[in-house]
PDB file of C-alpha atoms in Angstrom:
ATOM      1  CA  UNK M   1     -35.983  39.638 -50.700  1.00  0.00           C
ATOM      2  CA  UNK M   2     -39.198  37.920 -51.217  1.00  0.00           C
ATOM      3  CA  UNK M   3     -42.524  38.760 -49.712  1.00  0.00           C
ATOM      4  CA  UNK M   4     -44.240  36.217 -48.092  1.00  0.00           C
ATOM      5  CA  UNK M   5     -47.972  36.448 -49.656  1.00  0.00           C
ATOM      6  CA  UNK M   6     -50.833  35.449 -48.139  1.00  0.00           C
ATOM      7  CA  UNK M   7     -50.848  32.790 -51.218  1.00  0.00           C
ATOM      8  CA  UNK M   8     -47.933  31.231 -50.053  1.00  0.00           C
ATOM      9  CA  UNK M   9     -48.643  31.834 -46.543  1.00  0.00           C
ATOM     10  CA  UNK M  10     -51.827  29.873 -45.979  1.00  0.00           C
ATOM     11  CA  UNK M  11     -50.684  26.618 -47.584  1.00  0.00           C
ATOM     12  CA  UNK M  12     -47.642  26.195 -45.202  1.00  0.00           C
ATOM     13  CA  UNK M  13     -50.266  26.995 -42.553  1.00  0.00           C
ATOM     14  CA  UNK M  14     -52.349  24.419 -43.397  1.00  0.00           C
ATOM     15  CA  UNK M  15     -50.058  21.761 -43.871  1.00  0.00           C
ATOM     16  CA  UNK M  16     -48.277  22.981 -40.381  1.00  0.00           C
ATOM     17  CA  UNK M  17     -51.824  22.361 -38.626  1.00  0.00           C
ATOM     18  CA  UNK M  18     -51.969  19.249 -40.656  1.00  0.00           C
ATOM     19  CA  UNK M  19     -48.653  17.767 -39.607  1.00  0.00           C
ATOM     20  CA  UNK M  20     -49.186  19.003 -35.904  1.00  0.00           C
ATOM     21  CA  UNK M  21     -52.590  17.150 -35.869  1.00  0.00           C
ATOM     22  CA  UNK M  22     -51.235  13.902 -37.257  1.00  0.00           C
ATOM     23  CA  UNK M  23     -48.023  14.322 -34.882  1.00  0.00           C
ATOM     24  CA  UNK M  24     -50.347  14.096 -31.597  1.00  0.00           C
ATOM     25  CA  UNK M  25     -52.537  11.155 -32.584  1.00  0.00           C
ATOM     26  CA  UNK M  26     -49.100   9.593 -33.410  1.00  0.00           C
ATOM     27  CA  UNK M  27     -47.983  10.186 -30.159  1.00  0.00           C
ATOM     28  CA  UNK M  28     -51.412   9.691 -28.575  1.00  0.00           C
ATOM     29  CA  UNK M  29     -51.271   6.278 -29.749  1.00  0.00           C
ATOM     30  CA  UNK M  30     -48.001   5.368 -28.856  1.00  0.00           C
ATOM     31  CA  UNK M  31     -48.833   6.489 -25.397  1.00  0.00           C
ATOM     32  CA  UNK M  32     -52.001   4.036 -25.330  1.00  0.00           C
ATOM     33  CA  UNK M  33     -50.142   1.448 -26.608  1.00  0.00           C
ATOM     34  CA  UNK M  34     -47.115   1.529 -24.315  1.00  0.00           C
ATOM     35  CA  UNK M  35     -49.750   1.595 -21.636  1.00  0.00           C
ATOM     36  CA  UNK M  36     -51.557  -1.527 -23.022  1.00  0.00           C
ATOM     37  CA  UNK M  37     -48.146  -3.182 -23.138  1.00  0.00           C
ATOM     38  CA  UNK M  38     -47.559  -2.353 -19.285  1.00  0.00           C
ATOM     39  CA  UNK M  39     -50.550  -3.575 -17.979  1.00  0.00           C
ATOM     40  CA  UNK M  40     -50.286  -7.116 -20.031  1.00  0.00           C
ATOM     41  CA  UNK M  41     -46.760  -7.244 -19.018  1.00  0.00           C
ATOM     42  CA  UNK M  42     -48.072  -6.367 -15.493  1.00  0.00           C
ATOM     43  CA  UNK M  43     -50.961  -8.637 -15.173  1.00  0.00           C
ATOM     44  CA  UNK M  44     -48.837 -11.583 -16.894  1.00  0.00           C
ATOM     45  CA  UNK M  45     -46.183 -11.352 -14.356  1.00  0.00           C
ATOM     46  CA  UNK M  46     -48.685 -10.831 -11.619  1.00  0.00           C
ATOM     47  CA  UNK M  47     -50.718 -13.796 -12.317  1.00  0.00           C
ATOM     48  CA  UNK M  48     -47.747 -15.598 -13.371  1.00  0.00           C
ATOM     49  CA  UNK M  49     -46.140 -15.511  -9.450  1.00  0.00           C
ATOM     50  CA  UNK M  50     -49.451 -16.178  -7.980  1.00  0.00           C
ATOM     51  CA  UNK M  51     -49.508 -19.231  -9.987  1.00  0.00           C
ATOM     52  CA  UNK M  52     -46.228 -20.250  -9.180  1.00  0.00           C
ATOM     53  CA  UNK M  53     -46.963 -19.501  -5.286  1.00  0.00           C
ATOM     54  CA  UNK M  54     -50.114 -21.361  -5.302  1.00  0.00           C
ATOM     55  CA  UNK M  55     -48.094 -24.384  -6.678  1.00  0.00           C
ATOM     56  CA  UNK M  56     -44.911 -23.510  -3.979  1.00  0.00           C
ATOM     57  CA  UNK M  57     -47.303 -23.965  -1.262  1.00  0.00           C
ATOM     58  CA  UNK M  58     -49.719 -25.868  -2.714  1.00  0.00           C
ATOM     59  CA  UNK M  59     -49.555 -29.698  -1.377  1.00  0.00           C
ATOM     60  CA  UNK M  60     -52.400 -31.394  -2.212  1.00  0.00           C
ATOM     61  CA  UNK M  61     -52.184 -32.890  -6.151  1.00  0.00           C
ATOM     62  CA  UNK M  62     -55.369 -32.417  -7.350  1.00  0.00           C
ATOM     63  CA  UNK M  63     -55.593 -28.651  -6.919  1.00  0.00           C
ATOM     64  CA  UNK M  64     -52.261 -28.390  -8.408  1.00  0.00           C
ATOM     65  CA  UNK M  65     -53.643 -30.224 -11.719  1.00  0.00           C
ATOM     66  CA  UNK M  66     -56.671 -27.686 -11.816  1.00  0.00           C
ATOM     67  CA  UNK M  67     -54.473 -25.111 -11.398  1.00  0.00           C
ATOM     68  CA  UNK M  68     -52.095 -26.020 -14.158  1.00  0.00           C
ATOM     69  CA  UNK M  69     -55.055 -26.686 -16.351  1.00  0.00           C
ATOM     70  CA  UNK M  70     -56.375 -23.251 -15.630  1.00  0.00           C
ATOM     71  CA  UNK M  71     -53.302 -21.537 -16.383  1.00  0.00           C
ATOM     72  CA  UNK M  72     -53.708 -21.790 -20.384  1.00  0.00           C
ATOM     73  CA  UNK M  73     -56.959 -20.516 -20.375  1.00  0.00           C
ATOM     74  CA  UNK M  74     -56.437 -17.398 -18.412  1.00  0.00           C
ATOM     75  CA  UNK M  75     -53.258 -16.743 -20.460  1.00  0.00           C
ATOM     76  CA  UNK M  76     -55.553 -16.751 -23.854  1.00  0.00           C
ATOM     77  CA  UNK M  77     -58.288 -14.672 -22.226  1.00  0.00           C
ATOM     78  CA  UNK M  78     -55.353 -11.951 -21.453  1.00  0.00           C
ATOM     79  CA  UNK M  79     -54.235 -12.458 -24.786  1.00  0.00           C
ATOM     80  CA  UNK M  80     -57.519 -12.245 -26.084  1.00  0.00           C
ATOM     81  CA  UNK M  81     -58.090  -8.961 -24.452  1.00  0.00           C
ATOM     82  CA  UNK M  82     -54.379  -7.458 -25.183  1.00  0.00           C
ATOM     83  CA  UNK M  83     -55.142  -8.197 -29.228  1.00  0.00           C
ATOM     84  CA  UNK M  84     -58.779  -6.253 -28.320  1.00  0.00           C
ATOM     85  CA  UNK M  85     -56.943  -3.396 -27.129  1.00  0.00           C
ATOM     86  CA  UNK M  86     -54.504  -3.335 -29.771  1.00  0.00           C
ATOM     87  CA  UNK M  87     -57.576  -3.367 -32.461  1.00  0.00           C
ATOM     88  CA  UNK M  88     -59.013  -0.852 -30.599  1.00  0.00           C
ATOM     89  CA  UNK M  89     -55.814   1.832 -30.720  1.00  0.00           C
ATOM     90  CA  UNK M  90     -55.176   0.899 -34.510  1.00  0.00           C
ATOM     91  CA  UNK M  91     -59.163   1.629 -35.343  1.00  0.00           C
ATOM     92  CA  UNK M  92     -58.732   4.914 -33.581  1.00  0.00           C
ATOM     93  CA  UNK M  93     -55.871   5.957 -35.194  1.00  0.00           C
TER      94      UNK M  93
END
């Protein structure tokens, strides 16, 4: 049988530690992302059915327009700030 040296030994050790350290920022940022995506997909949906309430009840024209026009602009501003967190989890990873 072989004896395991302390030569052999400390280079599986450190590429155990190594594997286990990149393993948990993997998973770390999977976890931050999956959250990001929740909370878009959250706060589009949420803002989404206000909108479409707003237009349900909504009887005079003109603040139907303004809403409508509004719409596009909060939708790029989420956007905006989903693509900010993305950057964000890729620049700490």
């Amino acid at each position: 049988m072989l004896s395991v040296t302390r030569e052999l030994a400390n280079p599986v050790e450190i590429n155990a530690h190594a594997f286990m350290t990149l393993s948990k920022l993997a998973f770390s940022s999977v976890e931050r992302l999956a959250t990001l995506n929740l909370n878009a997909t959250r706060a589009a949906l949420e803002g989404g059915s206000a909108a479409f309430g707003s237009l349900l009840r909504g009887k005079d024209a003109k603040k139907e327009r303004e809403l409508l026009k509004a719409t596009p602009e909060t939708a790029s501003s989420n956007a905006a700030a989903y693509l900010r967190g993305v950057q964000e989890i890729a620049a700490d990873t």
